[in-house]
Structures are given as structure tokens and as C-alpha cells.
Amino acid sequence: MVRGAGPALLALLLLSRTTQAFLEEMPASGSRPGLKRLLSNESSAGYCERKTKPATSLASWSLSTESLIGVLPVDPAPENYIPVVRNCIFSVVYPTPFKSRTLLVAVSKNVLEDILDLDLSVSKTNYFIQLVSGEKIVSGSIPLAHRYGGHQFGIWADQLGDGRAHIIGIYTNRYGEKWELQLKGSGKTPYSRRNGDGRAVLRSSVREFLASEALHYLGIPTSRALSLVVSDDDVWRDPFYNGNIQKERGAVVLRIAKSWFRIGSLEILAHYGELDLLRKLLNFVIQEHFPAINVKDPNRYLDFFSDVVSGTAHLIASWMSVGFAHGVCNTDNFSLLSITIDYGPFGFMESYDPNFVPNTSDDERRYKIGNQANVGMFNLNKLLQVLNLLLDPNQKQLNMNDSDSRRRKRMTSVNPRYVLKNWMAESAVRKAEMNDFSEVHLLQQVLQHPFQKQSLSERAGYSSPTPLWAKDLKVSCSS
């Protein structure tokens, strides 16, 4: 494997004294009635001070999106709902508060205390509930929706983006870890589907909250869920796309991840020829999330691709090890950090079935559990197509010059030529019972170099199929 005006505008907003007023008073076209601010203390570096114990108040707890929008461009258009966005990574957009009462029905103590440095008691406060439901925004942070595209079910779907999600800030905890907080189901954005309401229903929100925590405790890289809030707002959905529209309750999950960038984040820039912005975003992702890669190294994109390939392979292998089918393995749902994101029609196998498909919308069974590795390869090839736009001819020749002999050499270095098959051990045992230990000694030598082709081993047939005399060989617990 191979190794605009928007940012300037937002930087000024962040650095000027008018930031407070901006948070309180949005332009009419982007206003959010009832939106309020959470008061917080701001440090000069924008980081929360280190604490020995979780805080019992939100007064000294802060969020900021400065590390994103201080570097990456934001759409300067003030309109909230526009069909096409260009030359930016984010759009500034505020959550839409629910009209009815909200109720906090679940919270992760582990996420709250061990990641966000807040005591569980904070979750009982009105401020907390208003924050995690999208009614309030922490002062000093500007909420964002991310622009991305993607291949859905193998077909380019053009602009997608956060159609019902808002990044409300980045928190740096006492360990120096940066976590992006994102509301899902929090209202319309410029990337909402046509006639979409920007909402999530209780049904899907419960599933996301539980599944992300389940995979975490299974030891699988994943986004985390902090909280689940339910409202009495009516949300209309057709659960099985059969024309049977039902009334459901609106809900919001606050989920966190080190980053929400995905393959589709890069694809949209490549598709529209925004190569300078593509290079800027890649350099940002590498510098922020791939510390082992030197961002000034000419081969940094090759090293980045190699890391993403390895990470994705390990992620899918982890899914398979517990029988997890993601259900919608589109490129817009594959994280650049190789973590599980965007829980939708996922499912766990109850008994082994490589054709298991949890998603009833997947008529062609593209995302069946047994095809997840192939889909991962498809998605990584789409990533490589993007990176190829930034590689010089010599760098491109490094995926292209991979010969059969090189691949064979790599394969033989990890696939043993000799293993102790039962017939081999039986042959040695039979000779030993006649006081002939020559094959014991031979096997002892052979098995010390299982990956290397050895002439004596080949003559003994150790790399060949089991001989006919041993086809029905049986062993037992008797010793």
C-alpha cells in the first residue's frame, strides 16, 4: 500500500467584540426565534482549563469552532436554504428549537464525565437540556453545517451535506483531546433535502444513541452519543417508503467525534474542481488528525491514503468480528478517521449469514454483511481517485507500478506455506512409534520457517493437499 471571503469574514467575527451581538442577533433570513446564549468564561487560547474532577457547572465550560472556521472557508451567503453551495467547507446555520416541551431521556455518564469533563449533575440543569436540544448555543461558538458529497449505492449523488445536523462547537478536554459536538435532528440547513424538515424521529434517534455506545463498549472505533432529547413536535415519516405516512415524535441526539470529515468531504471538492480547497482541507485533516505524517512531506497524501486504507480495513474487520452490518456504506458515511459514523438501518446478525441485509431499502443487497469489505474497497478507490488529482506523475506510478511479483511477495510474507496439518503430525507419530524420529526433527526445522519455501518440505508434500490416506483422519481428546 502507498504510504473566498468566508474565512476572513468569520475570523473577524471571532476576533472582534461584535461576536456576542452576532450570536444574539442573526440576519432576518437566518434568524431563529427563541435562540439564546449560554454564558461561559472564555480563555485566551479557547481551551477549557484542565481539571482534576468533572465540573459541576457549565459556567466555566466552553466550546468553539474557531479551529475549523479560522482555517477552512465558510459559505458567506446568509441564506439558510439554498440549493447549491460552492467553494466552502461549512455553512453557518443555527439549530431550530423545538416548538413543544423537550425531555432529556438518556445521557452517557462516561461521555459526560470522562470526555467532556462535566459532572453528571450538570445534566439535570435547564442549561444543559437547552444546549443538547438545540435551543441554546454556547457563547463564543458559531454553529456549522458541513458540505460534502458522496456515492450512494455506487452512484454519484452530488451535494449532500449535513441536512439535519449542526456542529455546535469543539471541546478540548483535560487530556488535550479535541472533540466535535454535533446535534442530529436539530433543524434545516442549506444541505437539507428538498422538502426536508431537518428533523430526526425518536425511533432512529434511540437506535443511534444505543448503537454508538454498544460499538464503543465492544471495542470498535465509533462516534459517541452524549444525550437523547425527545419532544412533542409532530414529525411525519414514511418508515418503509410504501406510502404509509405516520406521525412520529421529533428527537435530537448530541453525538461527538474527533472529526466528522468523511470521504465525501473530499469528493465534493474534487467533483467541482475546487483543488486548492481540496489541498487545504487535506492538509488540515492531516495536521489535526494524523500526527505521524509530516504535513510538509511531498508524499503526505500517499501516507495519508495508506493510513486510511489500514484504518478502514481494521474497522470493517471489527464490524465483521461481532456480526455488525452498517447498512448504508456510502462514501459520505465512511469516516476519514476510520470510525463508525451515521447509524441508520444497521443490524447485528443473529446467526451467520453472509447475505444478511438489515436495510429494507437495499433491494440489490449491495450492503449485505458479506460484501462490506468489497464496498470498503470501492469507497477507498473513490478516495484514491480524489487524491490522484493532487499527485505528481511519479507519485501516481507508486499504485500503478505494483506488479504481480511484488504482490506475491507481500502475500507470502503473511500467508504461511507450511502449517502443522493433522496428516503431517500423524505421519511423524507413526514413524516415532517405530523409534524413527526423523520426521519429528524434519517438522521441527520446517515449522521454524513457515513462510519460506523449503526443498525438503516440498519433497515431503507439506505444501500439497492432504494425501488420500489421511482424508478420513480423526483426532480426539485422548492424550
PDB file of C-alpha atoms in Angstrom, residues 5 32 73 75 79 122 132 172 200-201 206 243-244 254 259 273 283 286 305 397 401 404 420 457-458:
ATOM      1  CA  ALA A   5     -14.273  35.831   1.675  1.00  0.00           C
ATOM      2  CA  ARG A  32     -34.013  31.551  14.959  1.00  0.00           C
ATOM      3  CA  PRO A  73     -13.731  28.586   4.324  1.00  0.00           C
ATOM      4  CA  ASP A  75     -20.125  29.978   2.770  1.00  0.00           C
ATOM      5  CA  GLU A  79     -29.488  32.409   3.446  1.00  0.00           C
ATOM      6  CA  VAL A 122     -24.931  19.084  35.176  1.00  0.00           C
ATOM      7  CA  VAL A 132     -28.357  19.443  23.885  1.00  0.00           C
ATOM      8  CA  THR A 172     -10.694  20.337  24.370  1.00  0.00           C
ATOM      9  CA  ALA A 200     -34.940  13.100  13.248  1.00  0.00           C
ATOM     10  CA  VAL A 201     -37.608  10.923  14.830  1.00  0.00           C
ATOM     11  CA  VAL A 206     -32.922   5.803  20.073  1.00  0.00           C
ATOM     12  CA  GLY A 243     -46.777   5.436   1.074  1.00  0.00           C
ATOM     13  CA  ASN A 244     -47.876   4.792   4.650  1.00  0.00           C
ATOM     14  CA  LEU A 254     -25.946  15.039  20.637  1.00  0.00           C
ATOM     15  CA  SER A 259     -13.847  14.697  13.410  1.00  0.00           C
ATOM     16  CA  GLY A 273     -12.629  21.227  -9.436  1.00  0.00           C
ATOM     17  CA  ASN A 283      -3.547  19.410   4.853  1.00  0.00           C
ATOM     18  CA  ILE A 286      -3.507  15.505   8.207  1.00  0.00           C
ATOM     19  CA  PHE A 305      -4.100   7.164   1.947  1.00  0.00           C
ATOM     20  CA  GLN A 397       3.253   5.415 -10.544  1.00  0.00           C
ATOM     21  CA  ASN A 401       3.762   0.041 -10.649  1.00  0.00           C
ATOM     22  CA  ASP A 404       2.190  -9.367  -9.555  1.00  0.00           C
ATOM     23  CA  LEU A 420       1.177 -28.470  11.018  1.00  0.00           C
ATOM     24  CA  SER A 457       9.388 -29.759   2.727  1.00  0.00           C
ATOM     25  CA  GLU A 458       8.270 -29.679  -0.873  1.00  0.00           C
TER      26      GLU A 458
END
